[in-house]
Short mmCIF file of C-alpha atoms in Angstrom, two decimals:
data_model
loop_
_atom_site.label_atom_id
_atom_site.label_comp_id
_atom_site.label_asym_id
_atom_site.label_seq_id
_atom_site.Cartn_x
_atom_site.Cartn_y
_atom_site.Cartn_z
CA UNK A 1 66.30 -1.17 -67.20
CA UNK A 2 63.51 0.91 -68.74
CA UNK A 3 61.95 1.80 -65.37
CA UNK A 4 64.96 3.73 -63.94
CA UNK A 5 65.27 5.66 -67.24
CA UNK A 6 61.56 6.54 -67.05
CA UNK A 7 61.89 7.70 -63.43
CA UNK A 8 64.93 9.78 -64.34
CA UNK A 9 62.97 11.43 -67.16
CA UNK A 10 60.09 12.22 -64.78
CA UNK A 11 62.45 13.79 -62.28
CA UNK A 12 64.02 15.92 -65.02
CA UNK A 13 60.62 17.11 -66.14
CA UNK A 14 59.61 17.94 -62.57
CA UNK A 15 62.82 19.96 -62.04
CA UNK A 16 62.30 21.87 -65.32
CA UNK A 17 58.71 22.74 -64.29
CA UNK A 18 59.93 23.99 -60.89
CA UNK A 19 62.61 26.12 -62.50
CA UNK A 20 60.17 27.56 -65.02
CA UNK A 21 57.76 28.47 -62.27
CA UNK A 22 60.48 30.45 -60.48
CA UNK A 23 61.38 32.42 -63.58
CA UNK A 24 57.83 32.88 -64.91
CA UNK A 25 56.89 36.28 -66.11
CA UNK A 26 56.28 38.84 -63.37
CA UNK A 27 52.84 40.25 -62.90
CA UNK A 28 54.28 43.79 -63.39
CA UNK A 29 56.33 45.04 -66.35
CA UNK A 30 58.19 48.32 -66.85
CA UNK A 31 55.93 50.87 -68.57
CA UNK A 32 57.13 54.13 -70.09
CA UNK A 33 55.02 57.16 -70.97
CA UNK A 34 56.83 60.28 -72.10
CA UNK A 35 60.06 60.49 -70.22
CA UNK A 36 58.93 58.62 -67.05
CA UNK A 37 58.68 54.99 -66.11
CA UNK A 38 56.23 53.08 -63.91
CA UNK A 39 54.89 49.55 -63.93
CA UNK A 40 51.90 48.07 -65.63
CA UNK A 41 50.10 44.74 -65.38
CA UNK A 42 50.01 42.32 -68.32
CA UNK A 43 47.00 44.19 -69.71
CA UNK A 44 49.13 47.37 -69.87
CA UNK A 45 47.12 49.09 -67.12
CA UNK A 46 49.28 51.32 -64.98
CA UNK A 47 49.68 49.87 -61.47
CA UNK A 48 52.71 51.75 -60.06
CA UNK A 49 52.92 55.47 -60.95
CA UNK A 50 55.20 57.02 -63.56
CA UNK A 51 57.88 58.44 -61.29
CA UNK A 52 61.17 56.91 -62.41
CA UNK A 53 63.68 58.01 -65.04
CA UNK A 54 64.34 54.33 -65.77
CA UNK A 55 62.90 51.06 -64.47
CA UNK A 56 64.11 47.51 -64.67
CA UNK A 57 62.19 44.24 -64.74
CA UNK A 58 60.79 42.58 -61.67
CA UNK A 59 62.83 39.47 -60.95
CA UNK A 60 62.16 37.65 -57.70
CA UNK A 61 59.61 40.35 -57.00
CA UNK A 62 62.27 43.05 -56.83
CA UNK A 63 63.15 45.65 -59.50
CA UNK A 64 65.86 48.24 -59.82
CA UNK A 65 64.73 51.84 -60.50
CA UNK A 66 66.64 55.04 -61.32
CA UNK A 67 65.92 58.66 -60.45
CA UNK A 68 68.53 61.10 -61.68
CA UNK A 69 71.86 59.41 -61.38
CA UNK A 70 70.95 57.08 -58.46
CA UNK A 71 69.59 53.56 -58.43
CA UNK A 72 67.61 51.72 -55.82
CA UNK A 73 65.28 48.75 -55.52
CA UNK A 74 61.50 48.45 -55.02
CA UNK A 75 59.17 45.57 -54.30
CA UNK A 76 56.04 44.62 -56.21
CA UNK A 77 53.95 47.08 -54.19
CA UNK A 78 56.23 49.95 -55.15
CA UNK A 79 57.73 50.09 -51.62
CA UNK A 80 61.45 50.87 -51.37
CA UNK A 81 63.68 47.90 -50.61
CA UNK A 82 66.76 50.25 -50.62
CA UNK A 83 67.17 53.98 -50.87
CA UNK A 84 68.03 55.51 -54.26
CA UNK A 85 71.72 55.66 -53.50
CA UNK A 86 73.66 53.40 -55.86
CA UNK A 87 75.68 54.58 -58.88
CA UNK A 88 75.17 51.18 -60.53
CA UNK A 89 72.72 48.32 -59.97
CA UNK A 90 71.97 44.99 -61.64
CA UNK A 91 68.84 42.88 -61.79
CA UNK A 92 68.43 40.34 -59.02
CA UNK A 93 69.43 36.78 -59.89
CA UNK A 94 69.42 33.87 -57.48
CA UNK A 95 68.66 36.19 -54.56
CA UNK A 96 71.56 38.62 -55.27
CA UNK A 97 72.19 41.84 -57.10
CA UNK A 98 75.47 43.70 -57.63
CA UNK A 99 75.60 47.40 -56.78
CA UNK A 100 78.18 50.17 -56.60
CA UNK A 101 78.18 52.73 -53.77
CA UNK A 102 80.97 55.29 -53.11
CA UNK A 103 83.31 53.48 -55.44
CA UNK A 104 82.74 50.05 -53.75
CA UNK A 105 81.18 47.08 -55.57
CA UNK A 106 79.27 44.55 -53.50
CA UNK A 107 76.20 42.30 -53.55
CA UNK A 108 72.81 42.80 -51.91
CA UNK A 109 70.27 40.30 -50.73
CA UNK A 110 66.52 40.56 -51.35
CA UNK A 111 65.91 42.70 -48.27
CA UNK A 112 68.55 45.16 -49.31
CA UNK A 113 71.21 43.84 -46.88
CA UNK A 114 74.89 43.82 -47.92
CA UNK A 115 76.03 40.24 -48.59
CA UNK A 116 79.65 40.52 -49.58
CA UNK A 117 82.75 42.60 -49.13
CA UNK A 118 83.69 44.88 -52.03
CA UNK A 119 84.49 42.96 -55.19
CA UNK A 120 86.39 44.07 -58.27
CA UNK A 121 84.10 45.85 -60.68
CA UNK A 122 83.53 43.01 -63.10
CA UNK A 123 79.95 43.98 -63.94
CA UNK A 124 77.50 41.56 -65.39
CA UNK A 125 75.08 43.37 -67.62
CA UNK A 126 74.19 46.66 -65.92
CA UNK A 127 71.24 48.92 -66.65
#
């Protein structure tokens, strides 16, 4: 009776470790200087230049950024994943982010492809 309980406990610990590894802190964090945002490493050394009006956290190695009134997504190298075209954008979660473009709300995948048809604008927390 004790052995199955022990094995279950081990499986639960392994799953928790795996989940933690997937949500571990990104190597880059948003960094603001003056009115512009870029990204710094954990030592606060600037890695991606200060070129954005606002910058979100890297989640799943993708972050939303804003210039003017438009949002887009970049990868960990600062390369665009999408153009700066969205009027709203959320942080990626489980391989998806919700955006608004031309009054339509839909989800994007990690390569910037549209995943769903327009959905009602029930925004999770937006930037």
